[in-house]
Coordinates of C-alpha atoms and ligand atoms in Angstrom, one line a residue:
Chain A
X184 CA 0.0 0.0 0.0
X185 CA 2.6 2.5 1.2
X186 CA 4.5 2.3 -2.2
X187 CA 1.4 3.7 -3.9
X188 CA 0.9 6.5 -1.4
X189 CA 3.8 8.4 -2.9
X190 CA 2.5 8.5 -6.5
X191 CA -1.0 9.2 -5.2
X192 CA 0.1 12.2 -3.3
X193 CA 2.5 13.5 -5.9
X194 CA -0.1 12.8 -8.6
X195 CA -2.7 14.9 -6.7
X196 CA -0.1 17.7 -6.3
X197 CA 0.8 17.6 -9.9
X198 CA -2.8 17.6 -10.8
X199 CA -3.3 20.9 -9.0
X200 CA -0.7 22.4 -11.4
X201 CA -2.4 20.7 -14.4
X202 CA -5.7 22.3 -13.3
X203 CA -4.3 25.8 -13.7
X204 CA -2.7 24.8 -17.0
X205 CA -6.1 23.7 -18.3
X206 CA -8.3 26.4 -16.9
X207 CA -7.5 29.1 -19.5
X208 CA -8.4 26.7 -22.4
X209 CA -11.5 25.6 -20.6
X210 CA -12.7 29.1 -19.8
X211 CA -12.3 30.3 -23.4
X212 CA -14.1 27.3 -24.7
X213 CA -16.9 27.6 -22.1
X214 CA -17.4 31.3 -22.8
X215 CA -16.7 31.7 -26.5
X216 CA -17.1 28.2 -27.8
X217 CA -13.7 28.6 -29.3
X218 CA -10.3 26.8 -28.9
X219 CA -7.3 29.0 -28.2
X220 CA -4.4 27.1 -29.7
X221 CA -2.0 29.8 -28.4
X222 CA -2.7 29.1 -24.8
X223 CA 0.5 27.1 -24.3
X224 CA 2.5 29.9 -25.8
X225 CA 0.9 32.5 -23.5
X226 CA 2.1 30.3 -20.7
X227 CA 5.7 30.0 -21.9
X228 CA 5.7 33.7 -22.8
X229 CA 4.9 34.3 -19.1
X230 CA 7.7 32.0 -18.1
X231 CA 10.2 34.1 -20.1
X232 CA 8.7 37.4 -18.9
X233 CA 9.2 36.2 -15.3
X234 CA 12.7 35.2 -16.2
X235 CA 13.4 38.8 -17.4
X236 CA 12.0 40.4 -14.3
X237 CA 13.8 37.9 -12.1
X238 CA 17.2 38.6 -13.8
X239 CA 16.7 42.4 -14.1
X240 CA 15.1 43.1 -10.7
X241 CA 16.3 40.1 -8.8
X242 CA 12.8 39.1 -7.6
X243 CA 11.6 35.7 -6.6
X244 CA 9.8 34.0 -9.5
X245 CA 6.5 34.0 -7.6
X246 CA 6.9 37.7 -6.8
X247 CA 7.4 38.5 -10.5
X248 CA 3.8 37.6 -10.9
X249 CA 2.9 41.1 -9.5
X250 CA 4.3 42.4 -12.8
X251 CA 3.7 39.4 -15.2
X252 CA 0.0 38.9 -14.3
X253 CA -1.2 42.4 -15.2
X254 CA 1.0 42.5 -18.2
X255 CA -0.5 39.2 -19.5
X256 CA -4.0 40.5 -18.7
X257 CA -3.3 43.4 -20.9
X258 CA -1.8 41.2 -23.7
X259 CA -4.8 38.9 -23.5
X260 CA -7.2 41.8 -23.6
X261 CA -5.5 43.2 -26.7
X262 CA -5.4 39.9 -28.5
X263 CA -9.1 39.6 -28.1
X264 CA -9.9 43.1 -29.2
X265 CA -7.4 43.2 -32.1
X266 CA -7.7 39.6 -33.4
X267 CA -10.2 37.2 -31.9
X268 CA -13.2 39.5 -31.8
X269 CA -13.0 39.9 -35.5
X270 CA -13.7 36.3 -36.2
X271 CA -15.9 35.2 -33.3
X272 CA -19.1 35.0 -35.4
X273 CA -17.6 32.9 -38.2
X274 CA -17.5 29.5 -36.6
X275 CA -14.5 27.7 -35.2
X276 CA -12.1 27.5 -38.1
X277 CA -11.0 31.1 -38.4
X278 CA -10.4 31.3 -34.7
X279 CA -8.3 28.1 -34.8
X280 CA -6.2 29.5 -37.7
X281 CA -5.6 32.8 -36.0
X282 CA -4.7 31.3 -32.6
X283 CA -2.5 28.8 -34.4
X284 CA -0.8 31.6 -36.3
X285 CA -0.4 33.6 -33.0
X286 CA 1.2 30.5 -31.3
X287 CA 3.8 30.3 -34.1
X288 CA 4.6 34.0 -33.9
X289 CA 5.1 33.9 -30.2
X290 CA 7.2 30.8 -30.4
X291 CA 9.5 32.2 -33.0
X292 CA 9.7 35.6 -31.3
X293 CA 10.9 33.8 -28.1
X294 CA 13.4 31.8 -30.1
X295 CA 14.8 34.9 -31.7
X296 CA 15.1 36.8 -28.4
X297 CA 16.0 34.0 -26.0
X298 CA 17.7 31.4 -28.2
X299 CA 16.7 27.7 -28.1
X300 CA 18.6 27.1 -24.8
X301 CA 16.9 25.5 -21.9
X302 CA 15.9 27.9 -19.2
X303 CA 14.4 27.7 -15.8
X304 CA 13.1 30.0 -13.0
X305 CA 15.5 28.9 -10.4
X306 CA 14.3 28.6 -6.8
X307 CA 15.4 26.7 -3.8
X308 CA 11.9 25.2 -3.5
X309 CA 12.9 22.6 -6.1
X310 CA 15.6 21.2 -3.8
X311 CA 13.8 21.5 -0.5
X312 CA 11.6 18.6 0.4
X313 CA 8.8 18.0 2.8
X314 CA 8.9 14.8 4.8
X315 CA 5.7 12.7 4.8
X316 CA 5.3 10.6 7.9
X317 CA 9.0 9.7 7.6
X318 CA 8.2 7.6 4.6
X319 CA 9.2 9.7 1.7
X320 CA 10.0 13.3 0.6
X321 CA 7.8 15.6 -1.5
X322 CA 9.5 18.4 -3.3
X323 CA 8.3 21.7 -1.7
X324 CA 7.6 23.1 -5.2
X325 CA 4.9 20.4 -5.7
X326 CA 3.1 21.7 -2.6
X327 CA 3.4 25.3 -3.8
X328 CA 2.1 24.3 -7.2
X329 CA -0.9 22.6 -5.7
X330 CA -1.7 25.4 -3.3
X331 CA -1.4 28.1 -5.9
X332 CA -3.5 26.0 -8.3
X333 CA -6.3 25.4 -5.8
X334 CA -6.3 29.1 -4.8
X335 CA -6.5 30.3 -8.4
X336 CA -9.4 28.0 -9.2
X337 CA -11.3 28.9 -6.1
X338 CA -10.7 32.6 -6.7
X339 CA -11.9 32.3 -10.2
X340 CA -15.0 30.4 -9.1
X341 CA -15.8 33.2 -6.6
X342 CA -15.2 35.8 -9.2
X343 CA -17.6 34.2 -11.6
X344 CA -20.3 33.8 -8.9
X345 CA -20.0 37.2 -7.1
X346 CA -19.0 40.0 -9.5
X347 CA -20.8 41.9 -12.2
X348 CA -18.0 40.9 -14.6
X349 CA -18.4 37.3 -13.7
X350 CA -22.2 37.4 -14.3
X351 CA -21.6 39.3 -17.5
X352 CA -19.2 36.7 -18.7
X353 CA -21.6 33.9 -18.0
X354 CA -24.5 35.8 -19.5
X355 CA -22.6 36.6 -22.7
X356 CA -21.7 32.9 -23.0
X357 CA -25.4 31.8 -22.5
X358 CA -27.1 34.3 -24.8
X359 CA -25.2 37.0 -26.5
X360 CA -28.3 38.9 -27.7
X361 CA -29.9 38.9 -24.3
X362 CA -26.6 40.0 -22.8
X363 CA -26.5 43.0 -25.0
X364 CA -30.0 43.9 -23.8
X365 CA -28.6 44.1 -20.3
X366 CA -26.3 46.9 -21.3
X367 CA -23.3 44.6 -21.7
X368 CA -20.7 45.3 -24.3
X369 CA -20.0 41.7 -25.2
X370 CA -16.8 42.4 -27.1
X371 CA -15.4 44.1 -24.1
X372 CA -16.5 41.2 -21.9
X373 CA -14.8 38.7 -24.1
X374 CA -11.7 40.8 -23.9
X375 CA -11.8 40.6 -20.1
X376 CA -12.3 36.9 -20.3
X377 CA -9.3 36.4 -22.5
X378 CA -7.4 38.7 -20.2
X379 CA -8.3 36.5 -17.2
X380 CA -7.4 33.4 -19.2
X381 CA -4.0 35.0 -19.9
X382 CA -3.6 35.7 -16.2
X383 CA -4.1 32.0 -15.5
X384 CA -1.5 31.4 -18.2
X385 CA 0.8 33.7 -16.4
X386 CA 0.4 31.9 -13.1
X387 CA 0.8 28.4 -14.6
X388 CA 3.7 29.7 -16.7
X389 CA 5.6 30.8 -13.6
X390 CA 4.8 27.6 -11.7
X391 CA 5.9 25.4 -14.6
X392 CA 9.0 27.5 -15.1
X393 CA 10.0 27.0 -11.5
X394 CA 9.3 23.2 -11.7
X395 CA 10.8 22.2 -15.0
X396 CA 13.1 23.5 -17.7
X397 CA 11.4 25.3 -20.6
X398 CA 12.2 26.2 -24.2
X399 CA 10.6 28.5 -26.7
X400 CA 8.6 25.6 -28.1
X401 CA 7.5 24.2 -24.7
X402 CA 4.0 25.7 -25.2
X403 CA 2.8 22.8 -27.4
X404 CA 3.5 20.3 -24.7
X405 CA 1.4 22.2 -22.2
X406 CA -1.4 22.8 -24.6
X407 CA -1.6 19.0 -25.0
X408 CA -1.8 18.7 -21.2
X409 CA -4.4 21.4 -21.1
X410 CA -6.5 19.5 -23.7
X411 CA -6.1 16.3 -21.6
X412 CA -7.3 18.1 -18.4
X413 CA -10.2 19.8 -20.1
X414 CA -11.4 16.7 -21.9
X415 CA -11.3 14.6 -18.8
X416 CA -12.9 17.2 -16.5
X417 CA -15.5 18.6 -19.0
X418 CA -15.1 21.6 -21.2
X419 CA -16.1 24.9 -19.6
X420 CA -16.6 23.5 -16.1
X421 CA -14.4 25.0 -13.4
X422 CA -14.6 22.3 -10.8
X423 CA -14.3 19.8 -13.7
X424 CA -11.0 21.4 -14.7
X425 CA -9.6 20.9 -11.2
X426 CA -10.8 17.3 -11.1
X427 CA -9.5 16.7 -14.7
X428 CA -6.1 17.9 -13.5
X429 CA -6.1 15.5 -10.5
X430 CA -7.2 12.5 -12.6
X431 CA -4.5 13.2 -15.2
X432 CA -1.8 13.8 -12.6
X433 CA -2.6 10.7 -10.6
X434 CA -3.0 8.4 -13.6
X435 CA 0.4 9.6 -15.0
X436 CA 2.2 8.9 -11.8
X437 CA 0.5 5.7 -11.0
X438 CA 1.2 4.4 -14.6
X439 CA 4.8 5.5 -14.1
X440 CA 5.1 3.6 -10.8
X441 CA 3.4 0.4 -12.0
X442 CA 4.6 0.1 -15.6
X443 CA 7.8 2.1 -15.4
X444 CA 8.8 5.7 -15.9
X445 CA 8.6 5.5 -19.7
X446 CA 4.8 4.8 -19.4
X447 CA 4.0 8.0 -17.5
X448 CA 2.6 10.1 -20.3
X449 CA 1.1 7.1 -22.1
X450 CA -0.9 6.0 -19.1
X451 CA -2.3 9.5 -18.6
X452 CA -3.6 9.4 -22.2
X453 CA -5.0 5.9 -21.9
X454 CA -7.2 7.1 -19.0
X455 CA -8.1 10.1 -21.2
X456 CA -9.2 7.7 -24.0
X457 CA -11.2 5.6 -21.6
X458 CA -13.0 8.6 -20.2
X459 CA -13.6 9.9 -23.7
X460 CA -15.3 6.6 -24.6
X461 CA -17.4 6.2 -21.4
X462 CA -18.2 9.9 -20.9
X463 CA -17.5 12.0 -23.9
X464 CA -18.6 15.2 -22.3
X465 CA -16.0 14.8 -19.5
X466 CA -16.6 13.9 -15.8
X467 CA -18.4 17.1 -14.9
X468 CA -19.2 18.4 -18.3
X469 CA -22.9 19.1 -18.8
X470 CA -23.5 20.5 -22.3
Chain B
X69 CA -42.1 66.2 -28.0
X70 CA -42.6 62.4 -27.9
X71 CA -40.2 60.3 -25.9
X72 CA -39.6 58.0 -28.8
X73 CA -39.9 59.0 -32.4
X74 CA -39.2 56.6 -35.2
X75 CA -39.4 58.0 -38.8
X76 CA -39.5 56.1 -42.1
X77 CA -37.4 53.2 -40.9
X78 CA -36.4 50.5 -43.3
X79 CA -34.8 47.3 -41.9
X80 CA -33.4 44.3 -43.8
X81 CA -32.3 40.8 -43.1
X82 CA -29.6 40.5 -45.7
X83 CA -31.4 41.3 -48.9
X84 CA -34.8 40.6 -47.4
X85 CA -36.7 43.8 -46.4
X86 CA -38.6 43.3 -43.2
X87 CA -39.7 46.9 -42.4
X88 CA -40.9 49.5 -44.9
X89 CA -40.9 53.1 -44.0
X90 CA -42.2 52.5 -40.5
X91 CA -43.0 55.6 -38.4
X92 CA -44.0 55.4 -34.8
X93 CA -44.3 57.9 -32.0
X94 CA -44.6 57.1 -28.3
X95 CA -45.5 59.9 -25.8
X96 CA -44.2 60.1 -22.3
X97 CA -46.1 58.0 -19.7
X98 CA -48.3 56.2 -22.2
X99 CA -48.9 52.5 -23.0
X100 CA -48.7 52.1 -26.7
X101 CA -49.6 48.8 -28.2
X102 CA -48.1 47.3 -31.4
X103 CA -50.2 44.5 -32.9
X104 CA -49.7 42.2 -35.9
X105 CA -49.9 38.6 -37.0
X106 CA -47.0 36.3 -36.7
X107 CA -44.2 37.5 -39.1
X108 CA -45.7 41.0 -39.4
X109 CA -42.4 42.5 -38.3
X110 CA -43.1 43.4 -34.7
X111 CA -39.9 41.9 -33.3
X112 CA -37.9 43.4 -36.1
X113 CA -39.3 46.8 -35.1
X114 CA -38.2 46.3 -31.5
X115 CA -34.8 45.0 -32.5
X116 CA -34.3 48.1 -34.7
X117 CA -35.2 50.4 -31.7
X118 CA -33.0 48.5 -29.3
X119 CA -30.0 48.5 -31.6
X120 CA -29.8 44.7 -32.1
X121 CA -30.5 45.3 -35.8
X122 CA -29.1 48.0 -38.0
X123 CA -31.6 50.2 -39.8
X124 CA -30.9 51.0 -43.4
X125 CA -32.7 54.3 -43.6
X126 CA -34.9 56.6 -41.5
X127 CA -34.1 57.7 -38.0
X128 CA -34.9 56.9 -34.4
X129 CA -34.9 59.6 -31.8
X130 CA -35.1 58.8 -28.1
X131 CA -35.5 61.7 -25.6
X132 CA -34.1 64.1 -28.2
X133 CA -31.1 62.0 -29.1
X134 CA -30.6 60.0 -32.2
X135 CA -30.1 56.3 -31.3
X136 CA -30.1 54.6 -34.6
X137 CA -26.6 53.3 -35.2
X138 CA -25.8 53.1 -31.5
X139 CA -24.9 49.7 -30.1
X140 CA -27.5 48.1 -27.8
X141 CA -25.5 48.6 -24.6
X142 CA -25.5 52.4 -25.1
X143 CA -29.2 52.4 -25.7
X144 CA -29.8 50.5 -22.5
X145 CA -27.7 53.1 -20.8
X146 CA -30.0 55.9 -22.0
X147 CA -32.9 54.2 -20.2
X148 CA -34.6 52.1 -22.9
X149 CA -35.1 48.4 -22.0
X150 CA -36.5 45.5 -24.0
X151 CA -38.0 42.3 -22.6
X152 CA -37.2 40.0 -25.5
X153 CA -39.6 37.5 -27.1
X154 CA -39.1 34.1 -25.7
X155 CA -37.8 35.5 -22.4
X156 CA -34.1 34.5 -22.9
X157 CA -33.3 33.7 -19.3
X158 CA -29.6 33.1 -18.7
X159 CA -29.3 29.4 -18.0
X160 CA -26.0 29.4 -16.0
X161 CA -27.2 32.1 -13.6
X162 CA -29.5 31.8 -10.6
X163 CA -32.7 33.9 -10.3
X164 CA -30.9 36.4 -8.2
X165 CA -28.0 36.6 -10.6
X166 CA -30.4 37.0 -13.6
X167 CA -31.9 40.0 -11.8
X168 CA -28.6 41.5 -10.8
X169 CA -27.1 41.3 -14.3
X170 CA -30.1 43.5 -15.3
X171 CA -28.4 46.3 -13.3
X172 CA -25.2 46.1 -15.2
X173 CA -25.0 49.7 -16.3
X174 CA -23.1 52.0 -13.9
X175 CA -26.2 54.1 -13.1
X176 CA -28.3 51.1 -12.3
X177 CA -25.6 49.4 -10.2
X178 CA -25.6 52.1 -7.6
X179 CA -29.3 51.4 -6.7
X180 CA -29.4 47.7 -7.5
X181 CA -30.4 46.6 -4.0
X182 CA -33.2 49.0 -3.7
X183 CA -34.4 48.1 -7.2
X184 CA -34.2 44.4 -6.5
X185 CA -36.4 44.9 -3.4
X186 CA -39.1 46.6 -5.4
X187 CA -39.1 43.9 -8.1
X188 CA -39.4 41.1 -5.5
X189 CA -42.4 43.0 -4.1
X190 CA -43.9 43.2 -7.6
X191 CA -43.3 39.5 -8.2
X192 CA -43.4 37.8 -4.8
X193 CA -43.2 34.3 -6.4
X194 CA -39.6 35.1 -7.5
X195 CA -38.6 35.7 -3.9
X196 CA -39.1 32.0 -2.9
X197 CA -37.0 30.9 -5.9
X198 CA -34.2 33.4 -5.6
X199 CA -31.4 30.8 -5.4
X200 CA -32.7 28.5 -8.1
X201 CA -31.4 28.3 -11.6
X202 CA -33.3 30.8 -13.7
X203 CA -34.3 28.3 -16.3
X204 CA -35.7 25.9 -13.7
X205 CA -38.7 28.2 -13.2
X206 CA -42.1 27.7 -14.7
X207 CA -42.9 29.6 -17.9
X208 CA -44.9 32.3 -16.1
X209 CA -42.2 32.8 -13.5
X210 CA -39.5 33.0 -16.2
X211 CA -41.6 35.7 -17.9
X212 CA -41.7 37.6 -14.5
X213 CA -38.0 37.1 -14.2
X214 CA -37.4 38.5 -17.7
X215 CA -39.5 41.6 -16.8
X216 CA -37.8 42.0 -13.5
X217 CA -34.4 41.7 -15.1
X218 CA -35.4 44.5 -17.6
X219 CA -36.6 46.7 -14.7
X220 CA -33.3 46.3 -12.9
X221 CA -31.7 48.7 -15.3
X222 CA -34.2 51.4 -14.1
X223 CA -35.5 52.3 -17.5
X224 CA -37.7 55.2 -18.4
X225 CA -39.0 53.3 -21.4
X226 CA -39.8 49.6 -21.4
X227 CA -40.8 47.4 -24.3
X228 CA -42.5 44.0 -23.9
X229 CA -42.3 41.5 -26.8
X230 CA -45.2 39.0 -26.6
X231 CA -45.1 38.4 -22.8
X232 CA -48.3 36.4 -22.8
X233 CA -47.2 33.9 -25.4
X234 CA -47.9 30.3 -24.3
X235 CA -49.0 31.2 -20.7
X236 CA -52.2 30.4 -18.9
X237 CA -54.9 33.2 -18.7
X238 CA -54.4 33.5 -14.9
X239 CA -50.7 34.1 -15.3
X240 CA -51.3 36.6 -18.2
X241 CA -53.7 38.5 -16.0
X242 CA -51.0 38.8 -13.3
X243 CA -48.4 40.0 -15.9
X244 CA -50.8 42.6 -17.2
X245 CA -51.4 43.8 -13.7
X246 CA -47.7 44.3 -13.4
X247 CA -47.5 46.1 -16.7
X248 CA -50.1 48.6 -15.6
X249 CA -48.4 49.1 -12.3
X250 CA -45.0 49.7 -14.0
X251 CA -46.7 52.3 -16.2
X252 CA -48.4 54.0 -13.2
X253 CA -45.0 54.3 -11.6
X254 CA -44.1 56.6 -14.5
X255 CA -42.5 54.3 -17.1
X256 CA -43.5 54.6 -20.7
X257 CA -44.6 51.2 -22.1
X258 CA -44.7 49.6 -25.5
X259 CA -46.7 46.4 -25.5
X260 CA -46.2 44.1 -28.5
X261 CA -48.8 41.3 -28.8
X262 CA -50.7 39.1 -31.2
X263 CA -53.6 39.0 -28.8
X264 CA -55.6 42.1 -30.0
X265 CA -58.4 42.3 -27.4
X266 CA -56.4 42.3 -24.2
X267 CA -53.7 44.7 -25.4
X268 CA -56.2 47.2 -26.8
X269 CA -57.9 47.2 -23.5
X270 CA -54.9 48.6 -21.7
X271 CA -53.4 50.8 -24.5
X272 CA -53.6 54.5 -24.9
X273 CA -52.6 54.3 -28.6
X274 CA -52.2 51.4 -31.0
X275 CA -50.3 50.6 -34.2
X276 CA -51.1 47.7 -36.4
X277 CA -48.4 46.1 -38.5
X278 CA -48.8 43.9 -41.5
X279 CA -45.9 42.6 -43.7
X280 CA -43.5 45.2 -42.4
X281 CA -45.8 48.2 -42.9
X282 CA -48.0 50.2 -40.5
X283 CA -51.5 49.6 -41.8
X284 CA -53.5 51.3 -39.0
X285 CA -52.9 53.6 -36.1
X286 CA -55.1 55.3 -33.6
X287 CA -56.7 55.5 -30.2
X288 CA -58.1 52.0 -29.4
X289 CA -61.5 53.6 -28.4
X290 CA -61.9 55.0 -31.8
X291 CA -60.9 51.9 -33.8
X292 CA -63.7 49.6 -34.9
X293 CA -63.3 45.9 -34.9
X294 CA -63.8 45.9 -38.7
X295 CA -60.9 48.2 -39.5
X296 CA -58.7 46.5 -37.0
X297 CA -59.4 43.1 -38.6
X298 CA -58.7 44.5 -42.0
X299 CA -55.4 46.1 -41.0
X300 CA -54.3 43.0 -39.1
X301 CA -55.1 40.3 -41.7
X302 CA -55.2 42.3 -44.8
X303 CA -58.7 41.0 -45.8
Ligands
ADP508 N1 -33.2 36.4 -38.3 C1 -33.9 36.5 -39.4 N2 -33.4 36.3 -40.7 C2 -34.2 36.5 -41.8 N3 -35.5 36.8 -41.7 C3 -36.1 37.0 -40.6 C4 -35.3 36.9 -39.3 N4 -36.1 37.2 -38.3 C5 -37.3 37.5 -38.9 N5 -37.3 37.4 -40.2 C6 -38.4 37.7 -41.1 O1 -38.8 39.0 -41.0 C7 -40.2 39.1 -40.9 C8 -40.7 39.7 -39.7 O2 -40.4 38.9 -38.6 P1 -40.6 39.3 -37.1 O3 -40.2 40.7 -36.9 O4 -40.0 38.3 -36.2 O5 -42.2 39.1 -37.0 P2 -43.2 39.1 -35.7 O6 -42.4 39.5 -34.5 O7 -44.2 40.2 -36.0 O8 -43.8 37.8 -35.6 C9 -40.7 37.7 -41.2 O9 -41.0 37.5 -42.5 C10 -39.6 36.8 -40.8 O10 -39.6 35.6 -41.5
MG509 MG1 -42.0 38.5 -32.8

């Protein structure tokens, strides 16, 4: 039993990180019925922005979020106003093309500026461990990831339930025409929504950058994780995204423990396939 | 000067013309009824006023200000509110949230709690269901919710698009009582219906539409059943 406790706990902790990785994709789909293929690049862009602030100002990676998060909100807001809002009414393909194009542009810009070298947001949290009942050690960074992830998802949930902007986002997603009749400028609301999604990208980008090395092309890898999380949990559902992260994290680490480290990613996707077969709308997906 | 004045408005769906030189005036404090068969262009008229549809020619003036060409959210902000056909309750919001989102404009926000109290007094049955999902309510309650939501913006001018559609006579009676009360509190009302008798009874003035044109207008007390029928059906 004990030997499975470690992958279970680590899987849950990893899942908290996966939840924030997936939330931006899930939100945009839930609100706009669109898939933002550039979400992974928004994350990695945030990792590099954090790296710059860390080197120039000597801040702790988590503290750089004070600058990176608002900057990413602004970038997300502008992307929606300048690009995405122009094609919202034309089905899914134009949005996919534009966001794919954007992802390539961001990737290559990062490559140009930062070279293809591996980077990381160095912090002592990676080395420090937390002892679990004297049985094994958990890297401190895993605990930080999970805590921040859970906080972000809870804060977002409260924001959606309690604020005018949260209601307006939901109302615009439900019925755009009726939302306009409430005095809502839906284009502006969508821009806020993408801004918020970009803030979640900023947070997950910094967490990921502290936990693993990253390259200009790392975004793709996280987009795939985000897809996994969102498909397992249910598109557009906030609690579903958190649950999806946990399921993916736990199944990866369990698979790795039982079948060997090489099977870690594969076992995650096998679980994804099974869920897709049994419950195509995801565990908590309604629509 | 009338509160709302619409002059020679043409509106199209693509190449299809749905309104032909429609002119309408609504005086302050009145209940004006717009009647017409299914497909006559009533909802198109309302969408043109509220900014949901672009007009191709003519002009619309609300309280001395031209509003044709303005986006819907700016028109709401000026104090004109539409209760849309089919209610269009937000399915992911609770009853309370559906009402609160009605007070989205900055002016309305400041008084939202006071306004909410008034609305729950007007429709007490919403009070008991305040935490339920909006779309879980009965048809009649959803219509009350749609009206309440429109009132939350504290409009001076409120338009109802077929609020009695598909509802029992008892519920319709309650809705009409609310409409009269809203009018007595000073709001100008436009009432769009297919049901001629009931809406003529409460209206100060009536317009009848047929195939996108105004075919008859006048004080309901001076309109004979014969002329109304002809204007309505084109017999
Ligand atoms: N979205 C639309 N696209 C094309 N034609 C429409 C649309 N909505 C309404 N129409 C047409 O415009 C005319 C007027 O419709 P409408 O204003 O909805 O009538 P009413 O509300 O009086 O029943 C009808 O001929 C209808 O078929
Ligand atoms: Mg209609």
